[in-house]
CSV table of C-alpha atoms and ligand atoms in Angstrom, one decimal:
chain,number,residue,atom,x,y,z
A,1,MET,CA,142.3,117.6,68.6
A,2,LYS,CA,142.6,121.2,67.4
A,3,ARG,CA,142.2,124.1,69.8
A,4,VAL,CA,139.9,127.1,69.1
A,5,PHE,CA,140.0,130.4,70.9
A,6,SER,CA,137.9,133.5,70.4
A,7,GLY,CA,136.6,136.4,72.4
A,8,MET,CA,134.1,139.2,72.4
A,9,GLN,CA,133.9,142.4,74.4
A,10,PRO,CA,131.1,142.9,76.9
A,11,THR,CA,130.4,146.4,75.6
A,12,GLY,CA,127.1,147.8,74.2
A,13,ASP,CA,124.7,145.2,72.8
A,14,LEU,CA,125.7,142.4,70.5
A,15,HIS,CA,124.6,143.1,66.9
A,16,LEU,CA,124.0,141.1,63.8
A,17,GLY,CA,127.6,141.7,62.6
A,18,ASN,CA,129.0,140.1,65.8
A,19,TYR,CA,126.6,137.2,65.4
A,20,ILE,CA,127.3,136.5,61.7
A,21,GLY,CA,131.1,137.4,61.8
A,22,ALA,CA,131.8,135.6,65.0
A,23,LEU,CA,129.2,134.0,67.4
A,24,LYS,CA,127.3,131.9,64.9
A,25,ARG,CA,130.5,130.5,63.5
A,26,PHE,CA,131.7,129.4,66.9
A,27,ILE,CA,129.0,126.9,67.4
A,28,PRO,CA,129.8,124.2,64.8
A,29,LEU,CA,133.5,124.4,65.7
A,30,GLN,CA,132.6,122.7,69.0
A,31,GLU,CA,132.1,119.5,67.0
A,32,GLU,CA,135.6,119.3,65.8
A,33,ALA,CA,137.8,121.2,68.3
A,34,GLU,CA,138.4,121.9,71.9
A,35,CYS,CA,137.0,125.4,72.2
A,36,PHE,CA,137.7,128.3,74.6
A,37,PHE,CA,135.3,131.2,74.4
A,38,CYS,CA,136.0,134.3,76.4
A,39,VAL,CA,134.2,137.4,77.6
A,40,VAL,CA,137.1,139.9,77.3
A,41,ASP,CA,136.2,142.3,80.1
A,42,LEU,CA,139.8,143.6,80.4
A,43,HIS,CA,139.7,144.7,76.8
A,44,ALA,CA,136.5,146.6,77.5
A,45,LEU,CA,138.3,148.8,80.1
A,46,THR,CA,140.5,150.4,77.4
A,47,VAL,CA,137.9,153.1,77.0
A,48,PRO,CA,135.9,154.6,79.9
A,49,ARG,CA,133.0,152.4,81.1
A,50,ASP,CA,130.4,152.5,83.7
A,51,PRO,CA,131.3,149.8,86.2
A,52,GLU,CA,127.8,148.6,86.9
A,53,GLU,CA,127.1,148.4,83.2
A,54,LEU,CA,130.3,146.5,82.5
A,55,ARG,CA,129.3,144.0,85.2
A,56,SER,CA,125.8,143.4,83.8
A,57,LYS,CA,127.0,143.3,80.2
A,58,THR,CA,129.6,140.7,81.1
A,59,LEU,CA,126.9,138.3,82.4
A,60,GLU,CA,124.6,139.2,79.5
A,61,LEU,CA,127.3,138.3,76.9
A,62,ALA,CA,127.9,135.0,78.7
A,63,GLY,CA,124.2,134.3,78.5
A,64,LEU,CA,124.2,135.1,74.8
A,65,TYR,CA,127.0,132.7,74.1
A,66,LEU,CA,124.9,130.0,75.8
A,67,ALA,CA,121.7,131.0,74.1
A,68,ALA,CA,123.5,130.9,70.7
A,69,GLY,CA,124.3,127.2,71.3
A,70,LEU,CA,127.6,127.1,73.2
A,71,ASP,CA,127.7,123.8,75.0
A,72,PRO,CA,129.4,124.2,78.4
A,73,GLU,CA,129.9,120.4,78.6
A,74,ARG,CA,132.1,120.6,75.6
A,75,SER,CA,133.6,124.1,75.5
A,76,ALA,CA,135.1,126.4,78.2
A,77,LEU,CA,133.2,129.7,78.6
A,78,PHE,CA,134.9,132.1,80.9
A,79,VAL,CA,135.6,135.8,81.8
A,80,GLN,CA,139.1,137.0,80.9
A,81,SER,CA,139.7,138.7,84.3
A,82,HIS,CA,139.0,135.4,86.0
A,83,ASN,CA,142.3,134.1,84.6
A,84,PRO,CA,145.2,136.3,85.7
A,85,ALA,CA,147.5,134.5,83.2
A,86,HIS,CA,146.1,136.9,80.5
A,87,SER,CA,147.4,140.0,82.2
A,88,GLU,CA,150.7,138.4,83.1
A,89,GLY,CA,151.2,136.9,79.7
A,90,ALA,CA,150.4,140.2,78.1
A,91,TRP,CA,153.1,142.0,80.1
A,92,LEU,CA,155.7,139.5,79.0
A,93,LEU,CA,154.6,139.9,75.4
A,94,GLN,CA,154.7,143.7,75.7
A,95,CYS,CA,158.3,143.4,76.4
A,96,ILE,CA,158.9,142.0,72.9
A,97,THR,CA,156.4,144.2,71.1
A,98,ARG,CA,157.6,147.4,69.3
A,99,MET,CA,155.9,150.7,69.7
A,100,GLY,CA,155.9,151.1,65.9
A,101,GLU,CA,153.9,147.9,65.5
A,102,LEU,CA,151.2,149.0,67.8
A,103,GLY,CA,151.1,152.5,66.3
A,104,ARG,CA,150.2,151.0,63.0
A,105,MET,CA,147.1,149.1,64.2
A,106,THR,CA,144.1,150.6,62.4
A,107,GLN,CA,141.8,150.0,65.3
A,108,PHE,CA,144.0,152.0,67.6
A,109,LYS,CA,144.2,154.8,65.0
A,110,ASP,CA,140.4,154.8,64.6
A,111,LYS,CA,139.5,154.6,68.3
A,112,GLY,CA,142.4,156.7,69.6
A,113,LYS,CA,142.3,159.2,66.8
A,114,GLY,CA,145.9,160.1,67.4
A,115,SER,CA,145.0,161.8,70.6
A,116,ASP,CA,147.4,162.2,73.5
A,117,SER,CA,144.7,161.3,75.9
A,118,ALA,CA,144.1,157.8,74.4
A,119,THR,CA,145.0,155.3,77.1
A,120,ALA,CA,148.1,153.1,77.2
A,121,GLY,CA,145.6,150.2,77.5
A,122,LEU,CA,144.0,151.1,74.2
A,123,PHE,CA,147.5,151.2,72.7
A,124,SER,CA,148.6,147.8,74.0
A,125,TYR,CA,145.2,146.2,73.5
A,126,PRO,CA,146.4,144.0,70.7
A,127,VAL,CA,149.1,142.5,72.9
A,128,LEU,CA,146.5,141.4,75.4
A,129,MET,CA,144.6,139.8,72.6
A,130,ALA,CA,147.8,138.0,71.5
A,131,ALA,CA,148.2,136.7,75.0
A,132,ASP,CA,144.6,135.5,75.1
A,133,ILE,CA,145.2,133.4,72.0
A,134,LEU,CA,148.8,132.2,72.5
A,135,LEU,CA,148.3,131.1,76.1
A,136,TYR,CA,145.9,128.4,74.9
A,137,GLN,CA,148.1,127.3,72.0
A,138,ALA,CA,145.1,127.9,69.7
A,139,ASP,CA,145.2,126.5,66.2
A,140,LEU,CA,142.2,128.5,65.0
A,141,VAL,CA,140.8,131.9,65.8
A,142,PRO,CA,137.3,132.6,64.4
A,143,VAL,CA,136.8,136.4,64.0
A,144,GLY,CA,135.4,139.0,61.7
A,145,GLU,CA,137.5,140.7,59.1
A,146,ASP,CA,138.2,143.7,61.3
A,147,GLN,CA,140.5,141.5,63.6
A,148,LYS,CA,142.7,140.4,60.8
A,149,GLN,CA,145.5,142.8,61.5
A,150,HIS,CA,145.5,141.9,65.2
A,151,LEU,CA,145.8,138.3,64.3
A,152,GLU,CA,148.8,139.1,62.1
A,153,LEU,CA,150.5,140.8,65.0
A,154,THR,CA,149.7,137.8,67.2
A,155,ARG,CA,151.4,135.5,64.7
A,156,ASP,CA,154.4,137.9,64.5
A,157,LEU,CA,154.8,138.0,68.3
A,158,ALA,CA,154.5,134.2,68.6
A,159,ASP,CA,157.2,133.8,66.0
A,160,ARG,CA,159.4,136.4,67.5
A,161,PHE,CA,159.1,134.9,71.0
A,162,ASN,CA,159.9,131.4,69.6
A,163,ARG,CA,163.0,132.7,67.8
A,164,ILE,CA,164.3,134.6,70.8
A,165,TYR,CA,163.5,132.3,73.7
A,166,GLY,CA,162.9,128.9,72.0
A,167,GLU,CA,159.8,127.2,70.8
A,168,VAL,CA,156.9,127.9,73.2
A,169,PHE,CA,153.9,129.0,71.0
A,170,LYS,CA,151.9,127.4,68.3
A,171,ILE,CA,151.3,129.9,65.5
A,172,PRO,CA,147.5,130.4,65.2
A,173,GLU,CA,145.5,130.8,62.0
A,174,PRO,CA,142.7,133.3,61.7
A,175,GLN,CA,139.4,131.8,60.5
A,176,ILE,CA,137.4,134.5,58.7
A,177,GLY,CA,134.1,133.6,57.1
A,178,GLU,CA,133.7,133.7,53.3
A,179,THR,CA,130.3,135.5,53.5
A,180,GLY,CA,129.5,138.0,56.3
A,181,ALA,CA,132.9,138.6,57.7
A,182,ARG,CA,132.1,142.3,57.4
A,183,ILE,CA,128.5,143.2,57.9
A,184,MET,CA,127.8,146.8,57.0
A,185,ALA,CA,125.6,149.3,58.9
A,186,LEU,CA,122.0,149.4,57.7
A,187,ASP,CA,121.9,153.2,57.8
A,188,ASN,CA,125.3,153.6,56.0
A,189,PRO,CA,126.5,150.6,54.0
A,190,GLU,CA,129.9,152.2,53.4
A,191,LYS,CA,130.7,151.6,57.1
A,192,LYS,CA,130.7,148.4,59.2
A,193,MET,CA,127.9,147.7,61.6
A,194,SER,CA,129.3,148.8,64.9
A,195,LYS,CA,128.5,148.8,68.6
A,196,SER,CA,129.6,152.4,69.0
A,197,ALA,CA,127.3,153.9,66.3
A,198,ASP,CA,125.2,156.9,67.2
A,199,SER,CA,122.0,155.9,65.4
A,200,SER,CA,119.8,152.9,66.5
A,201,LEU,CA,119.2,152.4,62.7
A,202,ASN,CA,122.9,151.3,62.3
A,203,SER,CA,122.5,147.8,63.7
A,204,ILE,CA,120.1,145.0,64.5
A,205,GLN,CA,120.7,144.0,68.1
A,206,LEU,CA,120.4,140.3,68.9
A,207,LEU,CA,117.7,141.1,71.4
A,208,ASP,CA,115.6,143.4,69.2
A,209,ASP,CA,111.9,142.4,68.9
A,210,PRO,CA,110.5,141.4,65.5
A,211,ASP,CA,108.7,144.7,64.9
A,212,LEU,CA,111.9,146.7,65.4
A,213,ILE,CA,113.9,144.3,63.2
A,214,LEU,CA,111.4,144.7,60.4
A,215,LYS,CA,111.4,148.5,60.8
A,216,LYS,CA,115.1,148.8,60.7
A,217,PHE,CA,115.4,146.6,57.5
A,218,LYS,CA,112.6,148.6,55.8
A,219,ARG,CA,114.6,151.8,56.4
A,220,ALA,CA,117.9,150.2,55.3
A,221,VAL,CA,119.8,152.5,53.0
A,222,THR,CA,120.2,151.1,49.5
A,223,ASP,CA,120.7,152.8,46.1
A,224,SER,CA,118.5,154.2,43.4
A,225,GLU,CA,119.2,151.7,40.6
A,226,ASN,CA,116.4,149.4,41.7
A,227,ARG,CA,118.0,146.3,40.3
A,228,ILE,CA,119.1,143.5,42.5
A,229,ARG,CA,122.7,142.4,41.8
A,230,TYR,CA,125.7,141.6,44.0
A,231,ASP,CA,128.4,144.3,43.8
A,232,ARG,CA,129.9,145.3,47.2
A,233,GLU,CA,131.7,148.3,45.8
A,234,ASN,CA,128.9,150.0,43.8
A,235,LYS,CA,125.9,148.5,45.6
A,236,PRO,CA,127.0,148.0,49.2
A,237,GLY,CA,123.5,148.2,50.7
A,238,ILE,CA,121.9,145.6,48.5
A,239,SER,CA,125.0,143.4,48.7
A,240,ASN,CA,124.9,143.6,52.5
A,241,LEU,CA,121.2,142.5,52.5
A,242,LEU,CA,122.1,139.6,50.2
A,243,ASP,CA,125.0,138.6,52.5
A,244,ILE,CA,122.8,138.7,55.6
A,245,HIS,CA,120.0,136.8,53.8
A,246,SER,CA,122.4,134.2,52.6
A,247,VAL,CA,124.0,133.5,55.9
A,248,MET,CA,120.6,133.3,57.7
A,249,THR,CA,119.0,130.9,55.2
A,250,GLY,CA,122.0,129.0,53.8
A,251,GLU,CA,120.9,129.9,50.3
A,252,SER,CA,123.8,131.1,48.1
A,253,VAL,CA,124.0,134.7,47.1
A,254,ASP,CA,123.9,133.7,43.4
A,255,SER,CA,120.6,131.8,43.9
A,256,LEU,CA,119.1,134.8,45.8
A,257,VAL,CA,120.1,137.2,43.1
A,258,GLU,CA,118.4,134.9,40.6
A,259,ARG,CA,115.2,134.7,42.7
A,260,TYR,CA,114.9,138.4,43.5
A,261,ARG,CA,116.1,139.8,40.2
A,262,ASP,CA,112.7,141.2,39.2
A,263,LYS,CA,111.2,141.7,42.6
A,264,GLY,CA,112.3,145.1,43.8
A,265,TYR,CA,114.2,146.2,46.9
A,266,GLY,CA,111.1,146.1,49.2
A,267,HIS,CA,110.7,142.4,48.9
A,268,LEU,CA,114.3,141.7,49.6
A,269,LYS,CA,114.3,143.9,52.7
A,270,ILE,CA,111.1,142.3,54.1
A,271,ASP,CA,112.3,138.7,53.4
A,272,THR,CA,115.7,139.4,54.9
A,273,ALA,CA,114.1,140.8,58.0
A,274,GLU,CA,111.9,137.7,58.2
A,275,ALA,CA,114.9,135.4,57.9
A,276,VAL,CA,116.7,137.3,60.7
A,277,ILE,CA,113.6,137.3,62.9
A,278,GLN,CA,113.3,133.5,62.5
A,279,GLU,CA,116.9,132.9,63.3
A,280,LEU,CA,116.9,135.1,66.4
A,281,LYS,CA,113.6,134.0,67.8
A,282,PRO,CA,114.9,130.7,69.4
A,283,LEU,CA,118.1,132.5,70.6
A,284,GLN,CA,116.0,135.2,72.3
A,285,GLU,CA,113.9,132.6,74.0
A,286,ARG,CA,116.9,130.6,75.2
A,287,PHE,CA,118.5,133.8,76.4
A,288,ARG,CA,115.5,134.5,78.7
A,289,ASP,CA,115.6,130.9,80.1
A,290,VAL,CA,119.4,131.0,80.6
A,291,MET,CA,119.3,134.3,82.5
A,292,GLU,CA,116.5,133.1,84.7
A,293,SER,CA,118.1,129.7,85.4
A,294,GLY,CA,121.1,131.2,87.2
A,295,GLU,CA,123.4,128.8,85.4
A,296,VAL,CA,125.6,131.5,83.9
A,297,GLN,CA,127.7,132.0,87.1
A,298,ARG,CA,128.2,128.2,87.5
A,299,VAL,CA,129.3,127.8,83.8
A,300,LEU,CA,131.7,130.7,84.1
A,301,ALA,CA,133.3,129.3,87.3
A,302,ARG,CA,133.9,125.9,85.6
A,303,GLY,CA,135.2,127.5,82.4
A,304,ALA,CA,137.7,129.7,84.4
A,305,GLU,CA,139.0,126.6,86.1
A,306,ARG,CA,139.8,124.9,82.8
A,307,ALA,CA,141.2,128.1,81.4
A,308,ARG,CA,143.6,128.6,84.3
A,309,GLU,CA,144.8,125.1,83.9
A,310,VAL,CA,145.6,125.3,80.2
A,311,ALA,CA,146.9,128.9,80.2
A,312,GLY,CA,148.9,128.5,83.4
A,313,GLU,CA,151.0,125.8,81.8
A,314,THR,CA,151.9,128.1,78.9
A,315,LEU,CA,152.6,131.0,81.2
A,316,SER,CA,155.0,128.9,83.2
A,317,ARG,CA,156.8,128.0,80.0
A,318,MET,CA,157.0,131.6,79.0
A,319,GLN,CA,158.4,132.7,82.4
A,320,GLN,CA,160.9,129.9,82.4
A,321,ALA,CA,162.1,130.7,78.9
A,322,MET,CA,162.5,134.4,79.7
A,323,GLY,CA,164.6,133.8,82.8
A,324,LEU,CA,162.2,134.4,85.6
A,325,VAL,CA,163.1,132.3,88.7
A,326,SER,CA,160.4,129.7,89.4
A,327,LYS,CA,158.3,129.9,92.5
B,1,LIG,P1,133.7,143.0,69.4
B,1,LIG,O1,132.3,143.4,69.6
B,1,LIG,O2,134.5,144.1,68.9
B,1,LIG,O3,134.3,142.3,70.6
B,1,LIG,O4,133.7,141.9,68.2
B,1,LIG,C1,133.4,140.6,68.4
B,1,LIG,C2,133.5,139.8,67.1
B,1,LIG,O5,132.6,140.3,66.2
B,1,LIG,C3,134.9,140.0,66.5
B,1,LIG,O6,135.3,138.7,66.0
B,1,LIG,C4,134.7,140.9,65.3
B,1,LIG,O7,135.6,140.7,64.3
B,1,LIG,C5,133.3,140.6,64.9
B,1,LIG,N1,132.6,141.7,64.3
B,1,LIG,C6,132.4,143.0,64.8
B,1,LIG,N2,131.7,143.8,64.0
B,1,LIG,C7,131.5,143.0,62.9
B,1,LIG,C8,130.8,143.3,61.6
B,1,LIG,N3,130.3,144.5,61.3
B,1,LIG,N4,130.8,142.3,60.7
B,1,LIG,C9,131.3,141.1,61.0
B,1,LIG,N5,131.9,140.8,62.1
B,1,LIG,C10,132.0,141.7,63.1
B,2,LIG,N1,139.7,142.3,69.8
B,2,LIG,C1,138.5,141.5,69.6
B,2,LIG,C2,137.4,142.4,69.1
B,2,LIG,O1,137.3,143.6,69.4
B,2,LIG,C3,138.1,140.8,70.8
B,2,LIG,C4,139.1,139.8,71.3
B,2,LIG,C5,139.9,139.9,72.4
B,2,LIG,C6,139.5,138.6,70.7
B,2,LIG,N2,140.7,138.9,72.5
B,2,LIG,C7,140.5,138.0,71.5
B,2,LIG,C8,139.0,137.9,69.5
B,2,LIG,C9,141.1,136.8,71.1
B,2,LIG,C10,139.6,136.7,69.2
B,2,LIG,C11,140.6,136.1,70.0
B,2,LIG,O2,136.5,141.9,68.5
């Protein structure tokens, strides 16, 4: 059986980009693979956080995984810091990672902005991510397009380790969706939808109520051509709406273009909002139930146990291969 690993940071609120690029795609994978889904709280610490907020967002994200359809009977859901193998494995991998490789990571360049005060944690963030994945011998890693470069580094490190110390790691494959791997901001379709945006019109949050979702879509920035066609380069706003609509309803972009050709942007915006509202409604209801049921902590404890079992085995093999004396 194949293994799947993916993670999301418990920072800010989950938005439609996280849902379409990652979370929604995790759910069907449970049918065909053994899945490990992680709330990567250690990654969240790479930029300053309010401790209380980090704690509550960690539980909230676990609740959202469950509300989206993660089945704790089949998949392991856990918090990264509950499995110390991630930090230990990351240290061992840092010792074969080159400064130059990390300096080339675009996410570091964006977030750190070349500043001397960017933290060492932010710099080595991709190595921790590599440890997350490699410790589980994952075959597949479902992520949005922005993680592609981190996955390439993960593969390079696995291959380098195997060459220096002997075969320990499986080389993982990224799994990036065909549609919706990069959902753009509603208020600026030249930029990706992002948790760290200044304006609330940037993103649809998964817990937004229907009125707010409709309002945000109505205000979505488009272009002045007033013709519906799919062209991500010249018509990023309309193409983004078509992508979102297509993923929500399962109707192909081509068929949507055909159907909306003569209808004007207003119709497309309202119908896309409606499709999103319909998709998120059951998730929001389940989220409330899950958070009230108190089941999150129990699920996380069980997930961490399974995670420690699997990752611990790989960590021992790494330690052994690198010449550490066994306990
Ligand atoms: P993060 O919130 O950075 O932990 O991201 C969690 C997951 O959502 C990762 O797999 C990202 O690649 C994905 N993701 C984040 N933003 C977007 C976006 N705008 N479009 C599609 N996927 C995204
Ligand atoms: N870096 C990812 C992001 O920002 C989150 C992440 C951490 C992750 N570890 C991972 C994703 C392992 C996939 C697999 O979105």
